[in-house]
XYZ file of C-alpha atoms in Angstrom:
354
model
C 21.338 70.421 93.503
C 18.319 71.448 91.452
C 18.108 71.401 87.685
C 16.507 73.789 85.185
C 15.162 72.968 81.765
C 17.429 74.216 78.943
C 14.925 76.968 78.128
C 14.654 78.089 81.759
C 18.442 77.981 82.139
C 18.834 80.388 79.208
C 16.215 82.725 80.695
C 17.921 82.716 84.113
C 21.359 83.272 82.579
C 20.010 86.257 80.669
C 18.741 87.818 83.912
C 22.271 87.760 85.335
C 23.821 88.993 82.071
C 21.341 91.866 81.742
C 21.688 92.923 85.382
C 25.472 93.127 85.490
C 26.049 94.666 82.065
C 24.607 97.905 83.511
C 27.743 98.473 85.593
C 31.250 99.486 84.603
C 32.402 100.423 88.114
C 31.225 99.637 91.623
C 29.804 103.157 92.069
C 27.467 102.491 89.101
C 26.065 99.576 91.109
C 25.716 101.655 94.291
C 24.010 104.493 92.429
C 21.404 102.258 90.781
C 20.453 100.655 94.093
C 20.220 104.004 95.873
C 18.067 105.503 93.114
C 15.783 102.455 93.073
C 15.334 102.627 96.834
C 14.642 106.364 96.747
C 12.019 105.859 94.049
C 10.250 103.121 96.020
C 10.467 104.619 99.513
C 7.870 106.761 101.221
C 9.270 110.220 101.909
C 8.895 111.658 105.413
C 6.398 114.455 105.786
C 9.010 116.399 107.712
C 12.544 115.860 106.427
C 15.656 115.702 108.629
C 17.349 118.720 107.023
C 17.102 120.816 110.188
C 18.769 117.995 112.154
C 21.780 117.827 109.819
C 24.755 120.161 110.181
C 24.312 123.081 107.780
C 26.006 126.141 109.338
C 29.210 126.278 107.325
C 30.283 129.566 108.832
C 31.374 127.735 111.989
C 35.155 127.280 112.248
C 36.424 123.865 113.427
C 38.122 125.455 116.444
C 34.707 126.647 117.678
C 33.084 123.224 117.501
C 32.376 120.685 120.210
C 30.917 117.212 119.818
C 28.795 114.617 121.590
C 28.413 110.897 120.962
C 24.897 109.502 121.377
C 24.417 105.736 121.499
C 21.352 104.944 119.417
C 18.281 103.876 121.373
C 17.172 100.777 119.468
C 14.348 99.790 121.832
C 10.814 99.317 120.397
C 9.604 102.346 122.371
C 12.619 104.668 122.409
C 12.846 107.455 124.971
C 15.720 109.283 123.284
C 15.478 111.462 120.182
C 18.664 109.702 119.080
C 16.811 106.535 118.166
C 16.825 103.933 115.408
C 14.404 105.912 113.251
C 16.656 109.000 113.174
C 19.776 106.863 112.701
C 18.250 104.971 109.772
C 16.941 108.119 108.101
C 20.269 109.964 108.351
C 22.170 106.880 107.183
C 19.966 106.190 104.183
C 19.882 109.826 103.104
C 23.654 110.208 103.416
C 25.369 106.899 102.602
C 26.159 106.288 98.936
C 26.380 102.526 99.322
C 23.366 100.287 99.822
C 22.823 99.779 103.549
C 21.312 96.591 104.935
C 19.334 97.228 108.125
C 18.825 93.722 109.555
C 22.333 92.631 110.495
C 22.688 90.010 113.247
C 25.398 89.881 115.908
C 26.949 92.353 118.322
C 26.127 95.921 117.426
C 26.545 99.435 118.764
C 25.352 102.445 116.790
C 26.240 106.092 117.269
C 24.769 109.400 116.195
C 27.408 112.125 116.560
C 26.347 115.754 116.964
C 28.041 119.147 116.860
C 26.921 120.883 120.049
C 27.074 124.595 119.193
C 24.568 124.020 116.370
C 22.836 120.984 117.938
C 22.956 119.138 114.612
C 24.060 115.709 113.404
C 27.467 115.418 111.738
C 27.471 111.654 111.161
C 26.505 108.121 112.139
C 28.592 105.048 112.924
C 27.825 101.349 113.304
C 30.142 98.881 115.020
C 29.958 95.116 115.062
C 31.818 91.839 115.215
C 34.861 91.775 112.913
C 35.247 89.599 109.850
C 36.381 86.117 110.826
C 39.340 86.090 108.465
C 41.232 89.042 107.004
C 44.321 88.818 104.834
C 45.679 92.242 105.895
C 45.165 91.259 109.548
C 46.909 87.935 109.012
C 49.862 89.628 107.327
C 50.113 92.324 109.999
C 50.114 89.771 112.844
C 52.321 87.252 110.970
C 49.662 84.561 110.905
C 45.982 83.793 111.299
C 44.665 85.290 114.535
C 42.670 82.643 116.484
C 38.911 83.129 116.278
C 38.559 83.322 120.075
C 41.038 86.205 120.135
C 39.345 87.944 117.202
C 35.965 87.854 118.969
C 37.416 89.058 122.276
C 39.831 91.755 121.102
C 38.654 93.133 117.731
C 35.764 95.372 116.707
C 34.797 96.506 113.209
C 33.594 99.906 112.084
C 31.126 98.968 109.347
C 29.386 102.265 108.598
C 31.360 105.438 109.278
C 29.271 108.032 107.478
C 29.691 111.808 107.785
C 26.843 113.941 106.544
C 27.749 115.946 103.473
C 29.150 118.442 102.868
C 30.342 118.466 106.506
C 32.566 115.542 105.550
C 34.046 117.378 102.570
C 34.476 120.764 104.245
C 35.742 119.615 107.635
C 37.339 116.178 107.112
C 34.269 114.710 108.808
C 35.081 111.112 107.907
C 38.444 111.415 109.638
C 36.771 112.823 112.747
C 34.284 109.944 112.973
C 37.029 107.364 112.483
C 39.138 108.987 115.204
C 36.201 108.918 117.621
C 35.545 105.297 116.681
C 39.128 104.304 117.509
C 39.129 106.089 120.873
C 38.815 104.617 124.348
C 35.176 105.764 124.410
C 34.199 102.879 122.127
C 36.403 100.380 123.966
C 34.758 101.135 127.299
C 31.235 101.024 125.879
C 31.726 97.814 123.882
C 33.571 96.012 126.702
C 30.829 96.920 129.177
C 28.040 95.742 126.871
C 29.625 92.517 125.584
C 32.280 91.515 128.123
C 35.108 91.867 125.617
C 38.597 93.280 126.182
C 39.029 95.234 122.989
C 42.539 95.933 121.807
C 42.031 96.610 118.090
C 39.687 98.638 115.935
C 39.374 97.721 112.246
C 37.662 99.296 109.274
C 37.909 99.233 105.498
C 37.516 101.851 102.806
C 34.332 101.870 100.756
C 36.407 102.016 97.573
C 39.739 100.486 96.708
C 41.281 100.364 93.282
C 38.893 102.962 91.825
C 40.118 105.713 94.126
C 43.430 104.507 95.552
C 43.094 106.648 98.688
C 40.644 106.791 101.576
C 39.325 109.264 104.115
C 41.104 107.081 106.700
C 44.545 107.846 105.267
C 46.718 110.280 107.217
C 45.442 109.300 110.668
C 48.665 108.030 112.239
C 49.331 107.398 115.090
C 45.659 106.666 115.847
C 44.762 104.510 112.820
C 47.052 103.116 110.138
C 46.720 101.372 106.788
C 47.761 97.703 106.951
C 46.958 96.330 103.471
C 44.247 95.512 100.955
C 41.530 92.906 101.267
C 41.082 90.054 98.825
C 38.417 90.704 96.220
C 36.491 87.856 94.618
C 32.909 88.575 95.592
C 29.825 89.092 93.497
C 27.782 92.284 94.006
C 24.406 90.854 94.949
C 21.037 91.399 93.329
C 19.101 93.975 95.278
C 15.668 94.193 96.857
C 12.766 93.242 94.559
C 15.060 91.895 91.834
C 16.588 89.442 94.309
C 13.221 88.400 95.738
C 11.796 87.772 92.273
C 14.751 85.601 91.261
C 14.751 83.760 94.590
C 11.066 82.838 94.296
C 11.502 81.836 90.646
C 14.412 79.497 91.464
C 12.554 77.968 94.395
C 9.705 77.030 92.056
C 11.669 76.093 88.951
C 14.680 74.338 90.440
C 13.777 73.232 93.954
C 10.154 72.005 93.942
C 8.930 75.126 95.711
C 11.356 74.753 98.621
C 13.929 77.359 99.664
C 17.283 77.079 97.896
C 19.020 77.780 101.211
C 17.638 77.169 104.694
C 16.322 80.252 106.485
C 18.557 79.590 109.509
C 21.817 79.852 107.532
C 24.077 82.883 107.967
C 24.908 84.920 104.869
C 21.749 83.591 103.223
C 21.624 86.092 100.387
C 25.168 85.354 99.227
C 24.644 81.590 99.530
C 21.351 81.787 97.601
C 22.873 83.686 94.710
C 25.885 81.370 94.601
C 23.499 78.428 94.360
C 21.579 80.119 91.542
C 24.834 80.484 89.596
C 25.785 76.854 90.195
C 22.354 75.653 89.003
C 22.549 77.751 85.839
C 26.019 76.436 85.014
C 24.883 72.879 85.573
C 21.709 73.313 83.510
C 22.954 75.261 80.474
C 23.392 73.077 77.392
C 23.962 75.995 75.017
C 27.763 76.413 75.024
C 27.685 79.958 73.642
C 25.217 81.055 76.325
C 27.293 79.340 79.006
C 30.381 81.225 77.842
C 28.460 84.518 77.860
C 27.105 83.765 81.336
C 30.528 82.932 82.785
C 31.957 86.136 81.284
C 29.161 88.147 82.931
C 29.974 86.636 86.334
C 33.695 87.352 85.895
C 32.841 90.948 85.005
C 30.560 91.264 88.037
C 33.282 90.019 90.385
C 35.709 92.544 88.920
C 33.451 95.335 90.185
C 34.082 94.379 93.812
C 37.393 95.987 94.573
C 40.157 95.293 97.012
C 39.477 97.575 99.949
C 42.071 99.371 102.019
C 42.155 98.021 105.587
C 42.941 100.146 108.642
C 43.849 99.243 112.231
C 43.748 101.228 115.461
C 44.921 100.177 118.909
C 42.844 102.483 121.139
C 44.794 104.251 123.922
C 43.475 107.760 123.159
C 40.651 109.733 124.710
C 37.980 111.649 122.788
C 39.542 114.968 123.798
C 42.907 113.887 122.355
C 41.556 112.927 118.937
C 39.308 115.989 118.626
C 42.230 118.302 119.419
C 44.323 116.552 116.736
C 41.448 116.736 114.241
C 40.881 120.460 114.840
C 44.374 121.280 113.576
C 43.860 119.278 110.364
C 40.275 120.423 109.838
C 41.170 124.080 110.362
C 43.761 123.954 107.583
C 41.272 122.230 105.310
C 38.448 124.655 106.095
C 40.565 127.797 105.767
C 41.981 126.651 102.433
C 38.501 125.976 101.053
C 37.273 129.375 102.222
C 40.293 131.148 100.715
C 39.819 129.389 97.370
C 36.018 129.771 97.338
C 35.711 125.987 97.423
C 33.470 125.578 100.451
C 30.365 123.514 99.704
C 27.182 124.780 101.340
C 24.322 122.685 99.928
C 23.281 119.549 101.790
C 23.895 116.385 99.776
C 20.989 114.056 100.443
C 19.802 111.019 98.513
C 16.378 112.272 97.533
C 14.461 112.106 94.226
C 16.419 113.897 91.518
C 19.670 113.934 93.506
C 22.882 114.005 91.476
C 25.517 113.251 94.083
C 29.206 112.728 93.394
C 29.669 109.307 95.002
C 33.463 109.149 94.734
C 34.617 112.517 96.081
């Protein structure tokens, strides 16, 4: 493991301390990253507002929906392509979204047909290798071979807003994701025999509830994840620190090999280990360790949900319409319907935890 000079170790420790003292809750962290990315991104000449659901006079009972698998080819032929998916996702999701994720993947853009507009996006992929709620639910660790063959994870289930707020849009997307439609598509593409759909809430202890609650018998809560992870440096801040550590502590070589999985997490863990090893100032070491403990406390236990397929799209939409109609009619009666699109654009002041 590399070594820093005492002076460099203090400087590096201060970068961690300064970064994480900005956050009191995990949504503070999400907001800063989103605002930084908005400020540094090039805005489209023509925005996607017309593509996003915005006719809030439509009653849920009058809606119909289509699922479009995202065309991720270099020269897409469908309008429902990676560019539209990424733009909708980045404008709508409150959490920082990483685009380049390896492994099995299917992405959806879901539209409401009477208005021909997007109501949300979903990304599926290989499940986490180990999950405490899963282990508890199945009375033991599920073998990896079985996990890869029978489980799929819903990583991004993002309704556009305020469709999500007005119509229980997050519940609708989760119901579609846990339907036989996904099982057939995923099995055909990857040769799996899916039996279980998993997802986790974006927030845990901060909110205590999730948009996935109240979805029995289709999807049910099975427990909370463990939480001992560090929110990672983002974008340019990470790259600057990575290059600095390569030069100062590793003779210009990469701290972690480029072919390793989870490189960003491993790199930052190695930075922390090098700082701890190199600090000779006991007061600074104590301050640094406290900053890391605080940072880990931001990453909450997330509520975990499990579905077992067995339902068709028509079944889950019919069930959703009853719930969404009650929600919509109550909001209308109480003058609580939201009608302005909530997009992450310059100057946006969006309520992350709704």
